Every structure is written in C-alpha cells, then in structure tokens.
XYZ file of N, CA, C and O in Angstrom:
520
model
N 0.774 -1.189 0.000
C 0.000 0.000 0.000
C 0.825 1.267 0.000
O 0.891 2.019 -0.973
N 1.355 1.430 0.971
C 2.167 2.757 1.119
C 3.728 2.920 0.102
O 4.314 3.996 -0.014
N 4.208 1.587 -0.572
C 4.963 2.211 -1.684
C 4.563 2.167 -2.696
O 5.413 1.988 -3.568
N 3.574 2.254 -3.006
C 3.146 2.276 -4.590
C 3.349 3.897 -5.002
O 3.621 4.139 -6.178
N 3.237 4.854 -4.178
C 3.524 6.405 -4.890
C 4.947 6.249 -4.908
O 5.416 6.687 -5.958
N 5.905 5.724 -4.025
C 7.097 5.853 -4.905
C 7.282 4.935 -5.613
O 7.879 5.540 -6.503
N 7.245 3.806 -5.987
C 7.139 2.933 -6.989
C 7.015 4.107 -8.513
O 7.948 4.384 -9.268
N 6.182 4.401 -8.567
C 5.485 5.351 -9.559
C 6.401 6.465 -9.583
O 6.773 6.707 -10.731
N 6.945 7.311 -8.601
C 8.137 7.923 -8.577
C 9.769 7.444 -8.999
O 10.631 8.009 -9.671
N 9.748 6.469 -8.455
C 11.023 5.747 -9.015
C 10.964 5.516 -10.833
O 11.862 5.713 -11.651
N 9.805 5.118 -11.008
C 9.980 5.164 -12.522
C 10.055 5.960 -13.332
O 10.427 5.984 -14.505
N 9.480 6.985 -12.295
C 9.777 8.268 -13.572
C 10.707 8.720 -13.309
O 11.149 9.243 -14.332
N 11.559 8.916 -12.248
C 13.292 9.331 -12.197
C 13.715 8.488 -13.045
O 14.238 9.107 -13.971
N 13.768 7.075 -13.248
C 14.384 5.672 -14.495
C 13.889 6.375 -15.872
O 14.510 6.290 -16.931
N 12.475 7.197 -15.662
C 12.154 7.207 -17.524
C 13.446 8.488 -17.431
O 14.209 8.630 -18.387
N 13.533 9.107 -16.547
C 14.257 10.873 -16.916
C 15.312 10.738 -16.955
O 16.003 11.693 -17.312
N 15.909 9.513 -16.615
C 17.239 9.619 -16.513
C 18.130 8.307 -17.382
O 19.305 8.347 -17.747
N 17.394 7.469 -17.511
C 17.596 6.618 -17.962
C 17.836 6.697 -20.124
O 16.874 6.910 -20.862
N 18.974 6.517 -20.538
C 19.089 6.717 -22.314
C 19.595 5.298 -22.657
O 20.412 4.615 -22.040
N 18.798 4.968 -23.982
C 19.708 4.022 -24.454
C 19.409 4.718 -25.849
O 18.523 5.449 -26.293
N 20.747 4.052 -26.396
C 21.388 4.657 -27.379
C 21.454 3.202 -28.437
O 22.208 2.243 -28.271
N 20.304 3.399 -29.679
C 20.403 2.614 -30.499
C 20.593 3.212 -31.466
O 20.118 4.336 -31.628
N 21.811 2.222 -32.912
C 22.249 2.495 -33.941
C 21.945 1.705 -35.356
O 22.390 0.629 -35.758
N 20.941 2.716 -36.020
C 20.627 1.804 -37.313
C 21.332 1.941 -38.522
O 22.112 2.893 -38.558
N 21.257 1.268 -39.469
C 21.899 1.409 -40.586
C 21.033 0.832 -41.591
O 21.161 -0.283 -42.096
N 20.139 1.694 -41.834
C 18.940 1.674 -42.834
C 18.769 3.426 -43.411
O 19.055 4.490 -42.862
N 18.117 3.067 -44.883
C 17.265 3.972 -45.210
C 16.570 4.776 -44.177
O 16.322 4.373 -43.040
N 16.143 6.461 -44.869
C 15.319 6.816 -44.042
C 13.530 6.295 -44.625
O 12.527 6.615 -43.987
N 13.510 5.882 -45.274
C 12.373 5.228 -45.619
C 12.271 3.972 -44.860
O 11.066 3.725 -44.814
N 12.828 3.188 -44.332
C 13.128 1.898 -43.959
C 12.982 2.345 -42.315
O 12.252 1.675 -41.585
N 13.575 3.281 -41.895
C 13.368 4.012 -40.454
C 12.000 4.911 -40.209
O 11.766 5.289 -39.062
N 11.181 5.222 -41.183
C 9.543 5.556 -41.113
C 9.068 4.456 -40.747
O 8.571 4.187 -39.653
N 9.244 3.607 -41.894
C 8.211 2.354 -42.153
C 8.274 1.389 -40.247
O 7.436 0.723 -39.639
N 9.683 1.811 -39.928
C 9.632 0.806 -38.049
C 8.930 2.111 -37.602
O 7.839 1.694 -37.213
N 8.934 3.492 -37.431
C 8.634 4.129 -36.974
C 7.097 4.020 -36.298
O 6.663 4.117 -35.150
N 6.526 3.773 -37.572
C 5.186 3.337 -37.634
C 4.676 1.897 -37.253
O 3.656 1.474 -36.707
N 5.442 1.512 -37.600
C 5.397 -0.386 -36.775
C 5.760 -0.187 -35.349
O 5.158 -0.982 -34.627
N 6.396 0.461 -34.838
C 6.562 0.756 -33.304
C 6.618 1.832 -32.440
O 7.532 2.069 -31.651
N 5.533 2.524 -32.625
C 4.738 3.696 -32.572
C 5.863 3.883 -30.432
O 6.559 4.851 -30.124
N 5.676 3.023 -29.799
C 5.868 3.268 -28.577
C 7.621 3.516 -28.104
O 7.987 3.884 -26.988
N 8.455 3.225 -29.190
C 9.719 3.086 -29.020
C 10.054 3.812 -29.274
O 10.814 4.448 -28.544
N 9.664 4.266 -30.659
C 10.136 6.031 -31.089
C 9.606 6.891 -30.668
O 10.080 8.001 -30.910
N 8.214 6.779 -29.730
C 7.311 8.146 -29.195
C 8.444 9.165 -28.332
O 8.312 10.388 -28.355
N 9.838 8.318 -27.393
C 10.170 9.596 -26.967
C 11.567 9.566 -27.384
O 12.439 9.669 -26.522
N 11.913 9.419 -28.786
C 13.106 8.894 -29.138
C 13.540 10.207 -29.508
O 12.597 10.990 -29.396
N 14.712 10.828 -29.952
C 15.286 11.819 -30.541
C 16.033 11.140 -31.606
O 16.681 10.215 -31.116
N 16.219 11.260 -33.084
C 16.393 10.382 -34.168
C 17.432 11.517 -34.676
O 17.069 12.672 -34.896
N 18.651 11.103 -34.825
C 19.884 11.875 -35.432
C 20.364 10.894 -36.633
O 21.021 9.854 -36.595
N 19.728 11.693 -37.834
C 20.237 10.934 -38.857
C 21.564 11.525 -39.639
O 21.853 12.674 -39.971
N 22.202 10.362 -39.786
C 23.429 10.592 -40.386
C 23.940 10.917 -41.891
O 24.341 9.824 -42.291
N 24.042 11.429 -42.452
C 24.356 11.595 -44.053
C 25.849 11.399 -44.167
O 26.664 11.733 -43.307
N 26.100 10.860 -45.245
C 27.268 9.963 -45.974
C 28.607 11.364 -45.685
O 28.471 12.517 -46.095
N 29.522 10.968 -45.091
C 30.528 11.860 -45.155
C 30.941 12.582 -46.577
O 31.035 11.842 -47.557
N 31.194 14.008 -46.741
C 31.387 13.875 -47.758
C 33.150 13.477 -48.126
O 33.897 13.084 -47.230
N 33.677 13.681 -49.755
C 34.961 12.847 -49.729
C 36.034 13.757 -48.629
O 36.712 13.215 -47.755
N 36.000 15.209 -48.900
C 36.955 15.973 -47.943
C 36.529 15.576 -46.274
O 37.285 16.001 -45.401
N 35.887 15.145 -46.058
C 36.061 14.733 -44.467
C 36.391 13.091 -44.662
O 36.823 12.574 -43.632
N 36.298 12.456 -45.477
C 37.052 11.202 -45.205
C 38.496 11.435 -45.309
O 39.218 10.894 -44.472
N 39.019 12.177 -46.234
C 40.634 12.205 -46.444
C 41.379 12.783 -45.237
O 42.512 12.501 -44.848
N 40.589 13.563 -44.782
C 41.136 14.518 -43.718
C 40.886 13.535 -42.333
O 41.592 13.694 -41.338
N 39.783 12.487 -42.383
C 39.908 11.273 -41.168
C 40.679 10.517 -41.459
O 41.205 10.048 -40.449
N 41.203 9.963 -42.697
C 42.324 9.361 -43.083
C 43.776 9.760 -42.666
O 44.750 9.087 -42.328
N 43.596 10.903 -42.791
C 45.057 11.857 -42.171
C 45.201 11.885 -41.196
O 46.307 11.492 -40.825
N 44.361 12.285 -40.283
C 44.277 12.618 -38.780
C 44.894 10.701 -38.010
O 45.764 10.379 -37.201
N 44.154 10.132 -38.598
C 44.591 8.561 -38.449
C 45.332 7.820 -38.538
O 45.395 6.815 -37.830
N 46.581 8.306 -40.009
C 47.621 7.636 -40.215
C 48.456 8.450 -40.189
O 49.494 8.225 -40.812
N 48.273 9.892 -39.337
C 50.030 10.931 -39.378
C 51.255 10.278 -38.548
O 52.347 10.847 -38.541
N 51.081 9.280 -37.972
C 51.934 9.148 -36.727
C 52.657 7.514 -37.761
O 53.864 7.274 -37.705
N 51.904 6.802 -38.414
C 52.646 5.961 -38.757
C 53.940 5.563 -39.340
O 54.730 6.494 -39.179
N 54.419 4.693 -39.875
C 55.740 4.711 -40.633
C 56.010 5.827 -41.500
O 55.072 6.621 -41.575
N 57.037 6.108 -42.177
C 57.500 7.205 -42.942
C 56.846 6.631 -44.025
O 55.985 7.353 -44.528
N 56.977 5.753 -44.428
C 56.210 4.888 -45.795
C 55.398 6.327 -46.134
O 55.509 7.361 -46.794
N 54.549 5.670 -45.248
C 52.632 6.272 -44.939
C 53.074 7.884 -45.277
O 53.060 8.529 -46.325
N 53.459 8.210 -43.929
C 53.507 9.636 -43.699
C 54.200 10.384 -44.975
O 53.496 11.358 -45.243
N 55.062 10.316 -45.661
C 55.621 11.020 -46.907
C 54.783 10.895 -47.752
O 54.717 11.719 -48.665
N 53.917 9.829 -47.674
C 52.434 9.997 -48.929
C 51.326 9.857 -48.262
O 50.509 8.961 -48.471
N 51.206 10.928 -47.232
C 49.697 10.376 -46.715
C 48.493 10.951 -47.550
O 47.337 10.539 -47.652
N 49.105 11.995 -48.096
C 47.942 12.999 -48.608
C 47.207 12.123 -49.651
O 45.985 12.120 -49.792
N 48.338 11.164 -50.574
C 48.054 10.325 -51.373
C 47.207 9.012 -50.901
O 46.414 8.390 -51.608
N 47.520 8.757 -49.673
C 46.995 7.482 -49.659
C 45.539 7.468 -48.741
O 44.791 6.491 -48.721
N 45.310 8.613 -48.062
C 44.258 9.680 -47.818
C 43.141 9.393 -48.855
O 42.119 8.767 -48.575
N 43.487 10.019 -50.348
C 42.765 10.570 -51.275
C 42.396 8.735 -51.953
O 41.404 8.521 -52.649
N 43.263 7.773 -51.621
C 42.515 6.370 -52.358
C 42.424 5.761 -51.314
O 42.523 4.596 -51.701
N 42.270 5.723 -49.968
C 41.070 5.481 -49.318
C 39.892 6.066 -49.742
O 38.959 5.483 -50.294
N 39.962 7.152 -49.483
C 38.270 7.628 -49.743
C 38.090 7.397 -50.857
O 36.909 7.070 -50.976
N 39.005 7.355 -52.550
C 38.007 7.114 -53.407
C 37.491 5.430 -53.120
O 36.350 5.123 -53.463
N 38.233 4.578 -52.595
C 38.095 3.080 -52.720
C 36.814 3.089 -52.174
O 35.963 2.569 -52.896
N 36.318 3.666 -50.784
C 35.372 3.739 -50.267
C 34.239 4.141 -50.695
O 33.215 3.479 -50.529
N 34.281 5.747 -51.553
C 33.282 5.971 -52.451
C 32.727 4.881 -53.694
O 31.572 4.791 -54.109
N 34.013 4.038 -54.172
C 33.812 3.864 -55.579
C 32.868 2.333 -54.527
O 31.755 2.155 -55.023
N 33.034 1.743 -53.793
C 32.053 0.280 -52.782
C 31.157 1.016 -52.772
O 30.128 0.477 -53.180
N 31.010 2.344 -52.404
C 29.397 2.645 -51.898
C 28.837 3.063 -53.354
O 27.617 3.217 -53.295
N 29.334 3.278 -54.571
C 28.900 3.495 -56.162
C 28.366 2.755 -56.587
O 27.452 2.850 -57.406
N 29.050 1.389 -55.885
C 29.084 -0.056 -56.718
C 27.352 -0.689 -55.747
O 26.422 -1.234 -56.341
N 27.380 -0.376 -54.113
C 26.194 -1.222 -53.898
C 25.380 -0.421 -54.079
O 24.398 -0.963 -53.572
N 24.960 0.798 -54.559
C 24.254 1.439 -55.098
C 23.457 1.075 -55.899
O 22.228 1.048 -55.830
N 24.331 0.696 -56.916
C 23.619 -0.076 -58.129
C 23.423 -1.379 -58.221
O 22.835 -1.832 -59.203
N 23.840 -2.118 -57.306
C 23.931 -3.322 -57.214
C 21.808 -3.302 -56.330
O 20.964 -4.191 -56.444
N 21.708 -2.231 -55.731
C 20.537 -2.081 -54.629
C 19.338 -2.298 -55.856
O 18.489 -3.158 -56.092
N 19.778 -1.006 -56.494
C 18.906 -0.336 -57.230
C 18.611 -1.579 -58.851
O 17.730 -1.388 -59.689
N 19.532 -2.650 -58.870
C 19.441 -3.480 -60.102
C 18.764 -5.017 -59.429
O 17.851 -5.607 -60.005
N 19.322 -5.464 -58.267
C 18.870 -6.979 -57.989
C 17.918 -6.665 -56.356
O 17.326 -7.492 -55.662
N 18.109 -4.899 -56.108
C 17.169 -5.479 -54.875
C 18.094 -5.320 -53.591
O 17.719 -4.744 -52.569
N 19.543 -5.989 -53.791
C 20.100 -6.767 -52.262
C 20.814 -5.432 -51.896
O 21.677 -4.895 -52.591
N 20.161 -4.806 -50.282
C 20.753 -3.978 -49.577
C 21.790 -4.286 -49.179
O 21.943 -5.403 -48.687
N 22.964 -3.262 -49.283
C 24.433 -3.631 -48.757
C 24.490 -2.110 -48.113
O 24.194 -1.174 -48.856
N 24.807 -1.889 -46.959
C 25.220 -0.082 -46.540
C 26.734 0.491 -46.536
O 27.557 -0.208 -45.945
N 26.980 1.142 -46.861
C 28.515 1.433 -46.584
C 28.174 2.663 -45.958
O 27.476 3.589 -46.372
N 28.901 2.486 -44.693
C 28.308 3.819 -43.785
C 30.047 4.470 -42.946
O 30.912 3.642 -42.662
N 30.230 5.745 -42.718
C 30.755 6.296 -42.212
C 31.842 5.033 -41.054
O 33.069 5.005 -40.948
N 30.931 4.255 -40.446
C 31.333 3.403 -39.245
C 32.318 2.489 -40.576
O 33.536 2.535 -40.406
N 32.045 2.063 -41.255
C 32.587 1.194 -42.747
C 33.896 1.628 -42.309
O 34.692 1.136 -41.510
N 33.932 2.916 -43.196
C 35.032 3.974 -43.324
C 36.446 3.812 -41.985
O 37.613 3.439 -42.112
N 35.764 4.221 -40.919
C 36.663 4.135 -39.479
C 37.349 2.864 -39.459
O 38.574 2.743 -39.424
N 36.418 1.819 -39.485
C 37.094 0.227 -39.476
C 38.100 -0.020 -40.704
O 39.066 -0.778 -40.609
N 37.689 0.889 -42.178
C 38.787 -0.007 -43.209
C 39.769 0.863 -42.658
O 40.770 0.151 -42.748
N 40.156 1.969 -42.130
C 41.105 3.253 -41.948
C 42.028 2.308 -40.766
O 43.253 2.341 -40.881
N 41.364 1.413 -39.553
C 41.852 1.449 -38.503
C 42.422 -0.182 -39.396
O 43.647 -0.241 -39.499
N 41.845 -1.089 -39.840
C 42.611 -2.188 -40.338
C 43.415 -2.129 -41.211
O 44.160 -3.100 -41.340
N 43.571 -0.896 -42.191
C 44.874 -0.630 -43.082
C 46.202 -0.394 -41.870
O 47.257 -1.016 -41.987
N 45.989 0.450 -40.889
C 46.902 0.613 -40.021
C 47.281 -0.711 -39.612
O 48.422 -1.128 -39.811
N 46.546 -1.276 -39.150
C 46.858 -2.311 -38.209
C 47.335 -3.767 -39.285
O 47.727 -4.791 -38.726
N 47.249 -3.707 -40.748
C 47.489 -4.629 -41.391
C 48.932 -4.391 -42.108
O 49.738 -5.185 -42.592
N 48.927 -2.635 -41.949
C 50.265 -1.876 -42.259
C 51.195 -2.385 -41.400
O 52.095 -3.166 -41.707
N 50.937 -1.871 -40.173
C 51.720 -2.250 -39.274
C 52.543 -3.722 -39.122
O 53.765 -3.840 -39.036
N 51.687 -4.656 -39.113
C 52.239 -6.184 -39.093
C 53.105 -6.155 -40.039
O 54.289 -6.296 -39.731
N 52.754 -5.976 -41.344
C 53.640 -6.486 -42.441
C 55.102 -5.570 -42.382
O 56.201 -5.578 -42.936
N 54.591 -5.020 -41.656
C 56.047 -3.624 -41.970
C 57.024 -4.218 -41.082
O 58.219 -4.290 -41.366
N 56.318 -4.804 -39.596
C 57.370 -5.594 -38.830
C 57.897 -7.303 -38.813
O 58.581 -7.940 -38.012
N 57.361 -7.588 -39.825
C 57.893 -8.789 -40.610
C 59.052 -8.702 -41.176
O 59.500 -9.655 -41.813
C-alpha cells in the first residue's frame, strides 16, 4: 500500500534519466516504415540521422589517423588519404547499383570507413614488422 507512490516515482526518475542509445543502418524510408510499426519506441526517441561523409572529411579522417605511422605512410599520406576515400566511395557506387538493379541492400556507412582506416593501419603495421 504505502509504496506504490514511490514505486510510480522511481519510474519516472528511471524514464528521466535513464538513455539508451540505439544504432541503425537503414534507409530513411526503412526508419519511417519501423517508426510506424513501433509507434511506442520512437514516441520519446530523438532520431539523429546521419548523411554519408562527404569525400573531404574522409581524407582529412584518413590523415588525422595515419600521421603518426611509418614514414612509408607519412611522406604519402595525402596520397593514400585521397585512395582510401576514393576506394570507399567507388564500394558505396558499386552497392548502389547493385541495390537499385537486384534489390540486395548492402550499406557502406561512415562506421565502414573508421574500421577499413583502422585495419589498413593495423594490417600496415604487421607487415612492416615482418
């Protein structure tokens, strides 16, 4: 009897304070269509959608990422900067059309980008100390 008003209090300090932080990688058409299928999940959601880096902020995350490495790297980073990002652009060209011809969603998203940047390093690295 007597805790049910805080019961009811406690949850609403949990709704006010409480965030979870989910990450999609869909269309924004594809993020309506759940929107509407789960009317109660998104009612107090705040939705930050992401748009495709453009190429000058990938080269310049490319840089920022590989300045410290071997001299290799570093005497051509600007170069090797500029074919990361096109390699990356020219995958996201390719499932583009690959979407738009058979159907099969593939995403190449920003997060893509960070991981091929951090495994060139790290695949650089090994072979260099071989």
């Amino acid at each position: 009897g007597e805790d049910a008003p805080h019961a009811g209090a406690a949850a609403v300090a949990v709704m006010f304070r409480l965030h979870v932080i989910a990450f999609f990688t869909s269309s924004a058409s594809t993020l309506v269509s759940k929107a509407f299928r789960y009317p109660s999940l998104y009612s107090h959601c705040h939705v930050i959608y992401c748009l495709p880096w453009p190429e000058e902020a990938l080269i310049e995350y490319a840089e920022s990422k590989l300045v410290d490495m071997d001299s290799t790297v570093s005497d051509n980073l600007e170069l090797v900067a500029k074919h990361m990002a096109y390699v990356y652009t020219a995958v996201d060209t390719v499932y583009t059309k690959e979407r738009e011809e058979y159907g099969r969603h593939t995403y190449v998203t920003p997060i893509s980008f960070i991981s091929y940047v951090a495994q060139f390093g790290s695949v650089f690295e090994s072979k260099h100390t071989e």
